Tab-separated table of C-alpha atoms in Angstrom:
chain	number	residue	atom	x	y	z
A	1	MET	CA	94.979	100.764	86.040
A	2	SER	CA	98.680	100.595	85.634
A	3	THR	CA	101.056	99.726	88.532
A	4	ILE	CA	102.406	103.360	88.422
A	5	SER	CA	99.004	105.051	88.576
A	6	PHE	CA	97.787	102.711	91.152
A	7	LEU	CA	100.857	103.491	93.549
A	8	LYS	CA	100.428	107.313	92.761
A	9	GLU	CA	96.706	106.972	93.837
A	10	LYS	CA	97.524	104.983	96.963
A	11	LEU	CA	100.308	107.527	98.084
A	12	ARG	CA	98.415	110.630	96.985
A	13	ASP	CA	97.803	111.830	100.574
A	14	VAL	CA	101.168	110.713	101.887
A	15	SER	CA	103.910	113.390	102.165
A	16	LEU	CA	107.554	112.579	101.274
A	17	ALA	CA	108.477	113.101	104.885
A	18	GLN	CA	105.813	110.658	106.133
A	19	LEU	CA	106.871	108.008	103.562
A	20	ILE	CA	110.454	108.212	104.706
A	21	ARG	CA	109.474	108.059	108.363
A	22	ASP	CA	107.364	104.992	107.651
A	23	GLU	CA	110.007	103.203	105.854
A	24	THR	CA	112.543	104.071	108.456
A	25	GLU	CA	110.149	102.940	111.198
A	26	GLN	CA	109.676	99.674	109.439
A	27	ILE	CA	113.255	98.928	108.900
A	28	LEU	CA	114.240	99.736	112.649
A	29	LEU	CA	111.367	97.507	114.000
A	30	TRP	CA	112.252	94.799	111.556
A	31	LEU	CA	116.007	94.655	112.642
A	32	PHE	CA	114.958	93.821	116.238
A	33	LYS	CA	111.602	92.090	115.728
A	34	TYR	CA	112.822	88.524	116.132
A	35	ALA	CA	115.511	89.028	118.781
A	36	PRO	CA	114.587	86.521	121.511
A	37	GLY	CA	114.106	86.632	125.254
A	38	SER	CA	115.386	89.444	127.540
A	39	LEU	CA	118.023	90.510	125.083
A	40	GLY	CA	115.190	91.080	122.542
A	41	PHE	CA	113.273	93.262	124.997
A	42	PHE	CA	116.258	95.521	125.727
A	43	LEU	CA	117.198	95.877	122.132
A	44	ARG	CA	113.679	96.799	121.110
A	45	TYR	CA	113.145	99.231	123.946
A	46	PRO	CA	115.373	102.201	122.586
A	47	VAL	CA	113.697	101.873	119.239
A	48	TYR	CA	110.179	101.955	120.829
A	49	LYS	CA	111.273	104.857	122.804
A	50	VAL	CA	112.368	106.874	119.814
A	51	LEU	CA	109.456	105.943	117.587
A	52	PHE	CA	106.318	105.906	119.811
A	53	ASN	CA	104.282	108.961	120.345
A	54	ARG	CA	104.293	108.136	123.920
A	55	LEU	CA	105.795	105.415	125.996
A	56	GLY	CA	105.268	105.284	129.738
A	57	GLY	CA	107.836	102.634	130.770
A	58	ILE	CA	109.829	99.660	129.500
A	59	PRO	CA	107.280	97.701	127.546
A	60	TRP	CA	107.304	93.893	127.580
A	61	ILE	CA	106.819	93.380	123.990
A	62	GLN	CA	107.701	89.862	122.817
A	63	ALA	CA	109.427	88.846	119.455
A	64	ASN	CA	107.301	88.817	116.452
A	65	VAL	CA	105.049	91.753	117.295
A	66	THR	CA	104.197	93.823	114.213
A	67	ILE	CA	103.546	97.616	114.673
A	68	TRP	CA	102.552	100.049	112.114
A	69	ARG	CA	102.450	103.885	112.520
A	70	THR	CA	104.207	104.215	115.905
A	71	ASP	CA	103.910	107.832	115.743
A	72	ARG	CA	100.271	107.633	116.422
A	73	LEU	CA	100.636	105.040	119.173
A	74	GLN	CA	100.681	106.040	122.821
A	75	ILE	CA	101.282	103.423	125.580
A	76	GLY	CA	101.242	103.668	129.359
A	77	GLU	CA	103.123	102.014	132.013
A	78	HIS	CA	103.274	98.151	132.691
A	79	PHE	CA	102.332	97.152	129.096
A	80	GLY	CA	102.808	93.547	127.856
A	81	CYS	CA	102.230	92.243	124.373
A	82	ASN	CA	102.675	88.631	123.283
A	83	SER	CA	104.013	87.369	120.084
A	84	GLY	CA	102.258	87.278	116.796
A	85	THR	CA	100.242	90.419	117.479
A	86	TYR	CA	99.558	93.032	114.825
A	87	ILE	CA	99.068	96.659	115.937
A	88	ASN	CA	98.098	99.190	113.155
A	89	ALA	CA	97.840	102.811	114.786
A	90	ILE	CA	97.024	104.613	111.449
A	91	GLY	CA	93.864	106.108	113.020
A	92	GLY	CA	95.514	106.614	116.331
A	93	ILE	CA	95.707	104.086	119.371
A	94	GLU	CA	95.962	105.148	123.106
A	95	ILE	CA	96.857	102.363	125.497
A	96	GLY	CA	96.622	102.901	129.299
A	97	ASN	CA	98.458	101.501	132.314
A	98	HIS	CA	98.670	97.773	133.264
A	99	VAL	CA	97.455	96.470	129.753
A	100	LEU	CA	98.239	92.800	128.797
A	101	ILE	CA	97.704	91.708	125.187
A	102	GLY	CA	97.784	87.920	124.195
A	103	SER	CA	99.152	86.151	121.285
A	104	ASN	CA	97.947	86.746	117.718
A	105	VAL	CA	95.735	89.840	118.546
A	106	THR	CA	94.938	92.271	115.808
A	107	ILE	CA	94.330	95.982	116.882
A	108	SER	CA	93.609	98.064	113.701
A	109	SER	CA	92.460	101.764	113.811
A	110	GLY	CA	91.806	101.888	110.174
A	111	LYS	CA	89.155	100.379	107.903
A	112	HIS	CA	88.288	100.210	104.202
A	113	PRO	CA	85.088	101.522	102.817
A	114	ILE	CA	83.155	98.798	101.005
A	115	ASP	CA	80.112	100.698	99.545
A	116	GLY	CA	79.697	100.974	95.800
A	117	HIS	CA	81.481	99.266	93.053
A	118	PHE	CA	84.273	101.922	92.150
A	119	PRO	CA	87.065	102.382	92.882
A	120	PRO	CA	88.004	98.819	93.878
A	121	VAL	CA	88.102	98.327	97.716
A	122	PHE	CA	91.934	97.836	97.412
A	123	ALA	CA	92.333	101.298	95.784
A	124	ARG	CA	90.360	103.293	98.379
A	125	PRO	CA	91.802	105.354	101.108
A	126	THR	CA	91.842	103.916	104.644
A	127	ILE	CA	89.256	105.478	106.941
A	128	PRO	CA	90.988	106.194	110.435
A	129	GLY	CA	89.117	105.272	113.685
A	130	LYS	CA	90.877	105.882	116.844
A	131	ILE	CA	91.176	103.013	119.441
A	132	ILE	CA	91.231	103.781	123.230
A	133	ILE	CA	92.310	100.920	125.571
A	134	GLU	CA	91.985	102.218	129.146
A	135	ASP	CA	93.855	100.931	132.338
A	136	ASP	CA	93.681	97.371	133.572
A	137	VAL	CA	92.638	95.715	130.193
A	138	TRP	CA	93.407	92.208	129.194
A	139	ILE	CA	92.838	91.064	125.511
A	140	ALA	CA	93.240	87.430	125.222
A	141	ALA	CA	94.719	85.467	122.341
A	142	ASN	CA	93.414	85.796	118.657
A	143	ALA	CA	90.970	88.667	119.606
A	144	VAL	CA	90.296	91.437	117.108
A	145	ILE	CA	89.717	95.076	118.153
A	146	LEU	CA	88.129	96.972	115.213
A	147	PRO	CA	88.628	100.772	114.542
A	148	GLY	CA	86.789	103.536	116.662
A	149	VAL	CA	86.208	101.519	119.801
A	150	ARG	CA	86.874	102.232	123.396
A	151	LEU	CA	87.855	99.341	125.738
A	152	ALA	CA	86.741	100.768	129.199
A	153	LYS	CA	88.863	100.283	132.256
A	154	GLY	CA	89.088	96.773	133.545
A	155	THR	CA	87.742	95.229	130.482
A	156	VAL	CA	88.701	91.548	129.751
A	157	VAL	CA	88.221	90.379	126.037
A	158	GLY	CA	87.942	86.581	125.711
A	159	ALA	CA	90.079	84.636	123.137
A	160	ASN	CA	89.018	84.685	119.692
A	161	SER	CA	86.491	87.596	120.152
A	162	VAL	CA	85.881	90.482	117.963
A	163	ILE	CA	85.185	93.791	119.521
A	164	VAL	CA	82.789	95.932	117.409
A	165	LYS	CA	81.589	98.554	119.903
A	166	ASP	CA	82.635	100.277	123.109
A	167	THR	CA	82.777	98.153	126.383
A	168	GLU	CA	81.664	99.121	129.848
A	169	PRO	CA	84.094	99.369	132.933
A	170	TYR	CA	85.170	95.879	134.164
A	171	SER	CA	83.057	94.010	131.516
A	172	VAL	CA	83.899	90.583	130.493
A	173	MET	CA	83.325	90.385	126.640
A	174	ALA	CA	83.398	87.177	124.363
A	175	GLY	CA	82.131	86.111	121.003
A	176	VAL	CA	81.761	87.199	117.446
A	177	PRO	CA	80.698	89.919	117.706
A	178	ALA	CA	81.696	90.179	121.355
A	179	LYS	CA	78.821	90.411	123.846
A	180	LEU	CA	78.825	91.117	127.534
A	181	LEU	CA	79.209	87.830	129.705
A	182	ARG	CA	79.410	89.531	133.093
A	183	TYR	CA	81.202	92.083	135.132
A	184	ARG	CA	84.644	91.329	136.881
A	185	HIS	CA	83.196	92.392	140.361
A	186	GLU	CA	80.294	89.876	140.084
A	187	HIS	CA	82.845	87.033	140.907
A	188	ALA	CA	85.350	88.964	143.149
A	189	ALA	CA	86.925	87.038	145.930
């Protein structure tokens, strides 16, 4: 398969308007991605306000966060996201209020089909899977949230965990794949 035919196949379902929007989004996000400290927060905010599908307040998004398909990303109030995180909203992502995301987290709402031999996995279209992150959720460093899952209200995801299925309210999840450790109310003060 030639490079040109590969690109045509990869972009087959993408309109010119969407392609221009995606490229403009990435240029705008790149311009302020590494701006440090408080100045960086305030420089990024107007860009997020214009690009995001919904933004409920001023997000506390640190430098070096990669976001893709902001038009399918909805974020509530009091949102914090640490550096190195990758958010791909190709299948849609809804994030509630009071959500905290640690460093180097991956949240991807698209997956690649792997069954069969042809076409190569790289050439297959992405299958969207909406992710919903409800209120009062904390996702610790290096966690991975896979497409199609719902993190219920109050969920805590342990560091280095992989979430492959929906969680229950106020659950503490950890492991690969993540399993229920306990509920937050079991050790409430």
